[in-house]
Structures are given as structure tokens and as C-alpha cells.
Coordinates of C-alpha atoms in Angstrom, one line a residue:
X1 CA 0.0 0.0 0.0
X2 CA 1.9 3.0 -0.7
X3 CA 1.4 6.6 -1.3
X4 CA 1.3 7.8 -4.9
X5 CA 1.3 12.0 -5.1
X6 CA 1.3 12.6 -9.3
X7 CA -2.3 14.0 -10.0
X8 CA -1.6 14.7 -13.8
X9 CA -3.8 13.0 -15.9
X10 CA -5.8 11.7 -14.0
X11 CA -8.9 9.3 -14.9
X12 CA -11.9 7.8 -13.5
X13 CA -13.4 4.1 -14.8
X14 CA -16.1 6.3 -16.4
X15 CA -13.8 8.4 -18.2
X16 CA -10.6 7.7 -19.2
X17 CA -10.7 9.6 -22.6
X18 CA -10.2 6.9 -24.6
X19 CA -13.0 5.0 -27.1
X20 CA -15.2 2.3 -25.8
X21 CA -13.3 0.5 -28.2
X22 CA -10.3 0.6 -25.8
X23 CA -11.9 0.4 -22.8
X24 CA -13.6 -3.2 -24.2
X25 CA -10.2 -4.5 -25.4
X26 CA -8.1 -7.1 -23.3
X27 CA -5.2 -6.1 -21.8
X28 CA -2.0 -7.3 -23.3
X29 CA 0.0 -10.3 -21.2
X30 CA 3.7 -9.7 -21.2
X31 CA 6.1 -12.6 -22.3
X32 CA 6.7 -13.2 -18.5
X33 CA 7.6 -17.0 -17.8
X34 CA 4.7 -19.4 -16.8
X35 CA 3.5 -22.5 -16.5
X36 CA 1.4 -24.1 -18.7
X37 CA -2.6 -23.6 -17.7
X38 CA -3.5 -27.1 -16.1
X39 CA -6.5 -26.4 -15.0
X40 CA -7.5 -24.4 -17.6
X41 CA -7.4 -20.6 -16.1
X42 CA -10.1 -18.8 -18.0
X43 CA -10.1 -15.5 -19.7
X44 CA -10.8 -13.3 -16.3
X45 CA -12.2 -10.0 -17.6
X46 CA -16.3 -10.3 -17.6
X47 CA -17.0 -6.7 -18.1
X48 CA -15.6 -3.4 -18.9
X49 CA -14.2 -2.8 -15.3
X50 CA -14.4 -6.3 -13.4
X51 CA -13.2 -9.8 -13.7
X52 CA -14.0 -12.8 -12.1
X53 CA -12.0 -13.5 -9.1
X54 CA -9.9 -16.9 -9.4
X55 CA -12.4 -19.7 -9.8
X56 CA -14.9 -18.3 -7.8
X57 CA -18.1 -16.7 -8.7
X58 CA -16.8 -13.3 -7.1
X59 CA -16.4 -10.6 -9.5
X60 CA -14.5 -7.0 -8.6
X61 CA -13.0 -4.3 -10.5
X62 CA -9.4 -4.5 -12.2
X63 CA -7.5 -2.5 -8.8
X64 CA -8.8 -2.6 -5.5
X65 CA -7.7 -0.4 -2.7
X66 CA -5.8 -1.5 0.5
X67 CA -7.1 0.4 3.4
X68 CA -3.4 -0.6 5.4
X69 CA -3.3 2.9 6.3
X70 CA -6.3 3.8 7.7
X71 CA -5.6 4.0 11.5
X72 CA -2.4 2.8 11.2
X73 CA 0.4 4.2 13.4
X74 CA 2.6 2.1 13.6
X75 CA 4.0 2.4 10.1
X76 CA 2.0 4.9 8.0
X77 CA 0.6 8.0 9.3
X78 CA 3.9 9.5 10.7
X79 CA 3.0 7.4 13.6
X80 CA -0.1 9.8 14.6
X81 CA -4.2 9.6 13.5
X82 CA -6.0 13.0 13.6
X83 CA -9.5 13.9 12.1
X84 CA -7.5 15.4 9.1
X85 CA -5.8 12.5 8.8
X86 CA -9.8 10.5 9.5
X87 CA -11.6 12.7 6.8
X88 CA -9.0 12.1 4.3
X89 CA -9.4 8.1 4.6
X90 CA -13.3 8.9 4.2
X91 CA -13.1 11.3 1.2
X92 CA -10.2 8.3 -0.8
X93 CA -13.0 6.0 0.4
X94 CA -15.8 8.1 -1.9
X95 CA -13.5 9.4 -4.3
X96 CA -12.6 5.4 -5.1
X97 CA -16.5 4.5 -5.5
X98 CA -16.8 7.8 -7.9
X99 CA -14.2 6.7 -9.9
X100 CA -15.6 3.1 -10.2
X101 CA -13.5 1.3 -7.9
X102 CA -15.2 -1.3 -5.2
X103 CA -12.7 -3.5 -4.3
X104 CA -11.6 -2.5 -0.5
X105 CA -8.8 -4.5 1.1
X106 CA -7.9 -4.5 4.7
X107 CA -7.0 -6.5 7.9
X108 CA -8.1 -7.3 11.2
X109 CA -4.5 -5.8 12.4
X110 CA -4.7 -3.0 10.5
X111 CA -5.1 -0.2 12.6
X112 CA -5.8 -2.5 15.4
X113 CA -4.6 -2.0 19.2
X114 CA -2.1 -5.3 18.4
X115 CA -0.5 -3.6 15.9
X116 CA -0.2 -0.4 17.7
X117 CA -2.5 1.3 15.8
X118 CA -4.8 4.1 16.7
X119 CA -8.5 3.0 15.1
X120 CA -9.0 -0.5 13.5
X121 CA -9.0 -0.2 9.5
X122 CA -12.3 -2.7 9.2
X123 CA -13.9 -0.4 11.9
X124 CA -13.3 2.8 9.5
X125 CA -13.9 0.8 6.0
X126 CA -17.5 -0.1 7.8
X127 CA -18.5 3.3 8.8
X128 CA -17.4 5.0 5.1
X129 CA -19.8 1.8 3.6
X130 CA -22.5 2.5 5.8
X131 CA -22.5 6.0 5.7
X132 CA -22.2 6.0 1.5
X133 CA -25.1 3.7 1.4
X134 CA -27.6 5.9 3.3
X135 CA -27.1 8.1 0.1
X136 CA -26.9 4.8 -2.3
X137 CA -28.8 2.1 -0.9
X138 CA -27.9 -0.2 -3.4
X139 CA -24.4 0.4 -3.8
X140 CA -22.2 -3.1 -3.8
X141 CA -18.6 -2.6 -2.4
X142 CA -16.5 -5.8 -2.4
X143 CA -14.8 -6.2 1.0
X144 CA -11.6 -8.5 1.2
X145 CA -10.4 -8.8 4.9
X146 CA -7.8 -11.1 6.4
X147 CA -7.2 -13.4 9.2
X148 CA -3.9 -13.0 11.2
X149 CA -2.4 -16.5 11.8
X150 CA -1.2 -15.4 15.0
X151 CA 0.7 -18.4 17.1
X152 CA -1.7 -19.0 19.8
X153 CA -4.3 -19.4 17.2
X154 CA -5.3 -23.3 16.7
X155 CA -7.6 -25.0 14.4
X156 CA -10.4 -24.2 12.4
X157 CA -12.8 -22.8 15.0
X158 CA -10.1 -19.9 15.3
X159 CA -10.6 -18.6 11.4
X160 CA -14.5 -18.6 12.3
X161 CA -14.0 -17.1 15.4
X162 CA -12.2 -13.8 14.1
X163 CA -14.4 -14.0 11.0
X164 CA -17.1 -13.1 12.9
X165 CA -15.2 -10.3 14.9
X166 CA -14.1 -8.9 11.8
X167 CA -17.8 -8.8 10.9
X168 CA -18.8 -6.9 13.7
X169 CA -15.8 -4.2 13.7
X170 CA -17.5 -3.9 9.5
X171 CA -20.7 -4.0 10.1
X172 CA -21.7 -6.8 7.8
X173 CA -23.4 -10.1 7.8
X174 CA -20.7 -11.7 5.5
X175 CA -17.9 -10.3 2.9
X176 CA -16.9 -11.1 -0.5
X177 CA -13.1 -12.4 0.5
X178 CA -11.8 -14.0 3.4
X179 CA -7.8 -14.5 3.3
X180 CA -5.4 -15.9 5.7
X181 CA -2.8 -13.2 5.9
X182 CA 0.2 -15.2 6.6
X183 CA 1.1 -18.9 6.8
X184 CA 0.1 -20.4 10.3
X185 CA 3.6 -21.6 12.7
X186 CA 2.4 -24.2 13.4
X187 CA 0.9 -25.8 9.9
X188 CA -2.2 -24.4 7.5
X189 CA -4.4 -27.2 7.3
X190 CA -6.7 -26.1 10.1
X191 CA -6.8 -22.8 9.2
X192 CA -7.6 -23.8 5.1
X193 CA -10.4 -25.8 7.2
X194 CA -11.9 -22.9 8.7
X195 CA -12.0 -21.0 5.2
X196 CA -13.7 -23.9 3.8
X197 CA -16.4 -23.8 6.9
X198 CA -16.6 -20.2 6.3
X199 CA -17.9 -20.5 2.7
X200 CA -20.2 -23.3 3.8
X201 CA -21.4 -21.1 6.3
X202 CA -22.6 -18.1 4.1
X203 CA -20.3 -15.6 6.0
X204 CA -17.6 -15.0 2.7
X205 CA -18.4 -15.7 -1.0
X206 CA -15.2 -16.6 -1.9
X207 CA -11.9 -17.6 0.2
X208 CA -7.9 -16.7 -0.6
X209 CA -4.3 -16.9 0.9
X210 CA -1.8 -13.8 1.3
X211 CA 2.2 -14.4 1.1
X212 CA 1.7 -17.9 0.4
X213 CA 4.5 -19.7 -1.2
X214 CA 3.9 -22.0 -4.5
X215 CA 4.3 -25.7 -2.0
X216 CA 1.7 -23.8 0.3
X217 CA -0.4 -22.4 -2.5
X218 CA -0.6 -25.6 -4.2
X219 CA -1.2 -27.5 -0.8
X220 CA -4.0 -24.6 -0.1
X221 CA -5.7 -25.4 -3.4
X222 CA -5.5 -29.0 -3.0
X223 CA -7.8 -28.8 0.3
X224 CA -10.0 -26.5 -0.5
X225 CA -10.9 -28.2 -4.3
X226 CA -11.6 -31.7 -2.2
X227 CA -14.5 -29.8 -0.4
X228 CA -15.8 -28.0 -3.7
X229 CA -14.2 -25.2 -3.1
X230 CA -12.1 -22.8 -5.7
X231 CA -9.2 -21.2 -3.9
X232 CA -9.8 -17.5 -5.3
X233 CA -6.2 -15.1 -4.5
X234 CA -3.4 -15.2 -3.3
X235 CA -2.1 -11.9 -2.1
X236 CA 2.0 -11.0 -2.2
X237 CA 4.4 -8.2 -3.0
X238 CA 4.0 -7.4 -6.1
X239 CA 5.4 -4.8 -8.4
X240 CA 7.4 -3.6 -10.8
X241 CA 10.3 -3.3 -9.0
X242 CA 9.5 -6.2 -6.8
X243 CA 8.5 -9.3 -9.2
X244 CA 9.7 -12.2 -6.8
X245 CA 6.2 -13.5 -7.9
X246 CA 7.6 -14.0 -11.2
X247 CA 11.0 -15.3 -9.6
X248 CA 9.7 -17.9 -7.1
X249 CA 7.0 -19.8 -9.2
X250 CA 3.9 -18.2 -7.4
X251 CA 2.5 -16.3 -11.2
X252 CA 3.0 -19.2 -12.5
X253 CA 1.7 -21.2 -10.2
X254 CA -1.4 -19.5 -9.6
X255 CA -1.7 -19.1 -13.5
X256 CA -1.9 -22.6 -13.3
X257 CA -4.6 -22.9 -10.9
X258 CA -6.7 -20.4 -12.3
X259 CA -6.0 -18.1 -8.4
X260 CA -6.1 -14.5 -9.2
X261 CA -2.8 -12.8 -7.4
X262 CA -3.9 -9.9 -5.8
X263 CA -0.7 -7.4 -5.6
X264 CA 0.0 -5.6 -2.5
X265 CA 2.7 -2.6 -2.3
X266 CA 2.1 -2.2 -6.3
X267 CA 3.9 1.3 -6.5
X268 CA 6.2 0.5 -4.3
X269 CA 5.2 2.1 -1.4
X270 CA 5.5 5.4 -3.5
X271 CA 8.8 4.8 -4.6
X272 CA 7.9 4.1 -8.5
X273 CA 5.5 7.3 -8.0
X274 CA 8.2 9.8 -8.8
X275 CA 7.8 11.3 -6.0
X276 CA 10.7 10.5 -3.8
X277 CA 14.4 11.8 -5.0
X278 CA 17.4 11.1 -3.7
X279 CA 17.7 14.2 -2.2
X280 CA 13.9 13.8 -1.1
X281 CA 13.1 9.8 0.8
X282 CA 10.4 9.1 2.3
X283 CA 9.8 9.5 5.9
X284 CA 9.4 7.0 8.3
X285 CA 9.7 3.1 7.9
X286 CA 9.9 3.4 4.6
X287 CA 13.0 5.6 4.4
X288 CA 14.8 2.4 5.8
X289 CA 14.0 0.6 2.8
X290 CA 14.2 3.1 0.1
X291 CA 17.4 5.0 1.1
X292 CA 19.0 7.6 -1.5
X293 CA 20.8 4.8 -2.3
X294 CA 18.1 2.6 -4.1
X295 CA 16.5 5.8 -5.0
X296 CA 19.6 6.6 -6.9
X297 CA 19.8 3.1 -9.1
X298 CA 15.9 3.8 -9.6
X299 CA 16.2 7.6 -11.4
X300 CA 16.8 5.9 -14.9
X301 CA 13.8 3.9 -14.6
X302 CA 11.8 6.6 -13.2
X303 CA 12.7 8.5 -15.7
X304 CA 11.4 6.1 -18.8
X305 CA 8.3 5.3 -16.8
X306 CA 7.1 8.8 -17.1
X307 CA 8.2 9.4 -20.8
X308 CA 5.8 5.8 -21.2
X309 CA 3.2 7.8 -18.9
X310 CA 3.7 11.5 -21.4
X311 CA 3.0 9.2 -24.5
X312 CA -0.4 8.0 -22.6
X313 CA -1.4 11.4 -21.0
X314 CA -1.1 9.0 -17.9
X315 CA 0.8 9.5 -14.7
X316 CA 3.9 7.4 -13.3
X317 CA 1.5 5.5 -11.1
X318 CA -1.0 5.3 -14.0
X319 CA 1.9 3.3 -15.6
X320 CA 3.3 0.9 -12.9
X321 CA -0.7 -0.6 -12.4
X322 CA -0.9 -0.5 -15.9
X323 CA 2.2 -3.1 -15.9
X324 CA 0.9 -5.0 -13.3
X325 CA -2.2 -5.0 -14.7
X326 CA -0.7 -6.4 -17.9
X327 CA 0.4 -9.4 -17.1
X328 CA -2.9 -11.3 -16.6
X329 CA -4.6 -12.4 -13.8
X330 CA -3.1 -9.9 -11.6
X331 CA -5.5 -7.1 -9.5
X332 CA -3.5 -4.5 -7.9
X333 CA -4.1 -2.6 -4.4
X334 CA -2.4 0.5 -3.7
X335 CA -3.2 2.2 -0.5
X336 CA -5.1 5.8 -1.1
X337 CA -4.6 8.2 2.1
X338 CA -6.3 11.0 -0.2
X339 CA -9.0 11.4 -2.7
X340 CA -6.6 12.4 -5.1
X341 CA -4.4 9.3 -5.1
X342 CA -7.8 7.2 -5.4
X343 CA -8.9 9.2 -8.3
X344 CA -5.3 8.5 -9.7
X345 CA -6.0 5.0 -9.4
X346 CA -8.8 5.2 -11.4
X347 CA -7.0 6.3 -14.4
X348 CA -4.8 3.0 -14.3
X349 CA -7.5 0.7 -16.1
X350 CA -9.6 1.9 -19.6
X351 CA -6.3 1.6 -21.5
X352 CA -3.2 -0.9 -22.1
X353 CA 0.8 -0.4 -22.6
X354 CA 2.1 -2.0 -25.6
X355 CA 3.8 -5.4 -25.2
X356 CA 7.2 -3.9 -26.4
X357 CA 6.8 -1.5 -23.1
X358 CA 5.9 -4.0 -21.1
X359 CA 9.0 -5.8 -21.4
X360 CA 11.2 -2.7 -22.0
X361 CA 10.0 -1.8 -18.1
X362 CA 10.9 -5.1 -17.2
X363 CA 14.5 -5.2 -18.9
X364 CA 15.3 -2.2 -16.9
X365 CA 13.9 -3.2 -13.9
X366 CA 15.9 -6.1 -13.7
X367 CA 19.3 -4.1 -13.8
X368 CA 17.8 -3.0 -10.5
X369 CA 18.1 -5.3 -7.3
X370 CA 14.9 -6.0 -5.8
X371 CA 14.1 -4.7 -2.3
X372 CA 12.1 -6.2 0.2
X373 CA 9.6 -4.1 1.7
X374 CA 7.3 -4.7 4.5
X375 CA 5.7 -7.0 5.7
X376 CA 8.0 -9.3 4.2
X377 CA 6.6 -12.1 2.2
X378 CA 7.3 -15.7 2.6
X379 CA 7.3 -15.7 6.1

């Protein structure tokens, strides 16, 4: 989830500027290795600005937003929630739904007392939904929410258990995606359990993993298919700086299976944004990670990322989802603190890089060595 600050061209779902022609068109897969499609993944995109969801019967639009942020104070926020700081969460949450997008990723930790936070996320992404409904009644937002594998957390009757806490911090009889954050300490089958009882239960439509390895991811899918059940996502760092899903046999694998990969920390935390100079890192955590250093070894790509983004009329972030969004089954979530950076978000779909930039962005990225943000995946 990262900040993105570049507000030039930006787009909404409902109007992008380019033809319907464009907007109906498929986006371009790069030449990315993969396996071979198994199980026969199908073509994901079932309307202008959603796709089906892995195997399931879920359908959400082409980028989501992660709602990490939100309350957060441990890592984001400068380590401090205000009302400015409240009212800007609420006005990305609305300015997402303007612009078309439904899809609304968060966490029981987010935000949450364990985590240090100041106001649970789910407790914030419930209020903006039930407050926007009393004006839109039958609005549908898509809320993805995880389970935190946390050690002293046994069996399946733990996954139900928080489930149904992190029903009442939202405000919801069910949600669309359940996902186990993190693999469990002490072994997953339990836990995969509990998803499956959750679906058979009514509480989720659809069920998914986050930082799951390809043994675990394949194990996962196993399970779940032996019960009837279609794993949906799995959910890892994912960008274009970052492509250890590309690296490590998770795209492929989950290209395989026909389970969507959900990308979190898409821009980089903001670093692909353009934003941040050498001269001018981020603050905070994330100042550890992207030091002048990196930021250094990252101006040339920076640079060609928004001469891409001049030829589009589209913005540095505009681009980097774009990629993402390129390479097939792949739905990125960046985190929006700010109506503008959701409105920016919007402008990502509606249109497609050519495959020749595609893989130009990936040949330079690749001269770059990776770094690994936070949390940190394959834990």
C-alpha cells in the first residue's frame, strides 16, 4: 500500500478519454515466464471494469484499494491519527466509488490495538460503507479482509471465530473475500479448514491466501478443491520493482490454478511514484528501505516510466498498475490516504501499454536489485 502523489492525468473508470473500443479491449499479457494452464485458467475479464475473481463466482473491478493505512500508526501516518488524517481516509474511500472502484482491502491488524494502531481499519472501512449507502442504498462494495495466523491461534474454529469479529468491527453479515494473511507456525491445514467452513457457512463468498509460497499455495488449493471449493487469490508483494512472484513460481503457479494474485505494495510504497528523489526519501519506515541509495539506481527507470506515462497522457502510477495489470490475472491494491491518489487510481485501467513496453519496463527493472519491503513475504 503505498502513497502515490502525481495527480496529472488523472482518470476515472467512467472516463478515461479513450473509445469504448479501448476500454472493451483485453489487456496485453507480457512474455513473463509461466506455466502451462493445467487447469485451464479462464479469460478473467467479464466486463468493462471487473473480472471474475480466481475460480470463484466473485467478480470485482481490475484495482482494488488496500485500506493498510487507515488508522495505522505504527507504520504509515507518521506514527499519529487525527481527524485530518480520519476525513481524508473517508473522502479516498468516496472518491474510489466515484471513480468506479469497489474493491476494499484490509486486515483485522490494521489499525488494530495489536498492531499499535490508533482505530481498527475494518472499523473505519464499515462506517465509510455505511455511511455512502444511506445516500446509495444499493451500492455493492467488495470487502476483502484477512485473518492473522497469530501463534496461539489453533484450528479451524479460530478462522471462524475472528471472522465473525471482523464482521462486527465492519458491520456486515458476511464479505466477499476472506484470506489468511500469513502462513500459520504451526501448519495451515486447520486454518484452510476454517476458510472452507466459512464458505459453507454463508459468512464469505469466496476464500484466498496472502504471502503464500507455491508448496503452500498448491497444498492450499489442494484442500480447499476436495471440499468443492475454488481457492480465489493469493495476495504478495507485487510490483514492478518487486516481481519475486515472477522469480519464485507463485505467477505461474497461480496461472496454473486459475487463483487471481492480488498485488500488494504495487507502486512501491510510492517509490515508482516519482515522487521521492534522492535528495527527497520518504519518511518514516519506509526511508529504511528506500534509502538515496536505491532511490539513486531507480532515477533511470523513473525517468522512462514517465516518458511511457507523457505518450499515454497518464501518470507514473497510472503506468506501474498498468504493468501490473498487464500481465494477466493480476489485480493491484495500492493504499489511497487521499481522494486524489484514489482518483489516480482510477486512471490505471480503460487503456493498455504495448507489449514492447511492457518488457522494455521489465529489462530495466531487472538491472535493479529487488528490495524487500514490509511486511516481508514468505514468512
Amino acid at each position: 500500500m503505498a502513497m502515490a502523489m502525481q495527480v496529472t492525468g488523472i482518470a476515472c473508470f467512467s472516463s478515461s478519454g479513450f473509445s469504448q473500443r479501448h476500454q472493451r479491449r483485453n489487456f496485453r499479457r507480457s512474455a513473463a515466464p509461466r506455466a502451462a494452464a493445467s487447469e485451464g485458467l479462464a479469460s478473467p475479464s467479464v466486463d468493462d471494469n471487473k473480472l471474475k475473481l480466481g475460480g470463484s463466482e466473485l467478480k470485482v473491478t481490475k484495482v482494488g484499494i488496500g485500506a493498510w493505512s487507515w488508522g495505522d500508526t505504527s507504520y504509515w501516518n507518521n506514527f499519529q491519527w487525527d481527524d485530518k488524517k480520519m476525513k481524508d481516509a473517508k473522502d479516498a474511500f468516496n472518491a474510489s466509488i466515484d471513480c468506479g472502484i469497489t474493491l476494499f482491502d484490509t486486515a483485522e491488524v490494521y489499525g488494530s490495538k495489536l498492531s499499535f494502531g490508533a482505530i481498527s481499519s475494518e472499523t473505519l472501512l464499515g462506517r465509510f460503507i455505511s455511511e455512502r449507502k444511506k445516500r446509495e442504498p444499493e451500492l455493492e462494495v467488495a470487502i476483502a479482509t484477512k485473518f492473522a495466523a497469530l501463534p496461539w491461534r489453533l484450528g479451524r474454529e479460530s478462522v471462524l471465530c475472528a471472522l465473525k469479529d471482523s464482521l462486527s468491527r465492519l458491520g456486515v453479515s458476511s464479505v466477499e473475500l476472506y484470506q489468511l494473511h500469513w502462513p500459520g507456525l504451526w501448519g495451515n491445514e486447520g486454518y484452510i479448514d476454517g476458510l472452507g467452513d466459512a464458505v459453507e457457512q454463508g459468512l464469505v463468498k469466496a476464500v484466498g491466501v496472502s504471502n503464500y509460497s507455491e508448496s503452500r499455495l498448491r497444498a492450499a488449493y489442494k484442500q480447499l478443491k476436495q471440499r468443492g471449493i475454488p481457492l480465489a487469490s493469493n495476495q504478495v508483494n507485487y510490483s514492478l520493482i518487486y516481481r519475486k512472484p515472477e522469480e519464485n513460481g507463485v505467477k505461474a503457479t497461480c496461472d496454473e490454478l486459475g487463483v487471481t494474485v492480488i498485488a500488494y505494495s504495487p507502486i512501491a510504497q510510492g517509490a515508482l511514484t516519482g515522487k521521492y528523489t534522492p535528495m527527497n526519501p520518504p519518511s518514516g519506515p519506509r526511508g529504511r528501505i528506500y534509502t538515496p541509495d536505491v532511490l539513486t539506481k531507480l532515477q533511470p527507470l523513473i525517468k522512462r516510466i514517465g516518458e511511457i506515462g507523457g505518450k499515454y497522457e497518464k501518470t507514473n502510477t497510472q503506468v506501474v498498475l498498468n504493468w501490473l495489470i498487464c500481465q494477466g490475472n493480476v489485480i493491484p491494491i495500492p493504499g489511497a490516504k487521499t481522494a486524489e491518489q484514489a482518483k489516480e487510481f482510477g486512471g490505471s485501467v480503460g487503456w493498455s501499454l504495448s507489449t514492447d513496453e511492457v518488457d522494455e519496463l521489465r529489462s530495466m527493472a531487472s538491472e535493479i536489485s529487488p528490495v524487500i519491503g514490509f511486511p516481508v513475504e514468505m514468512l
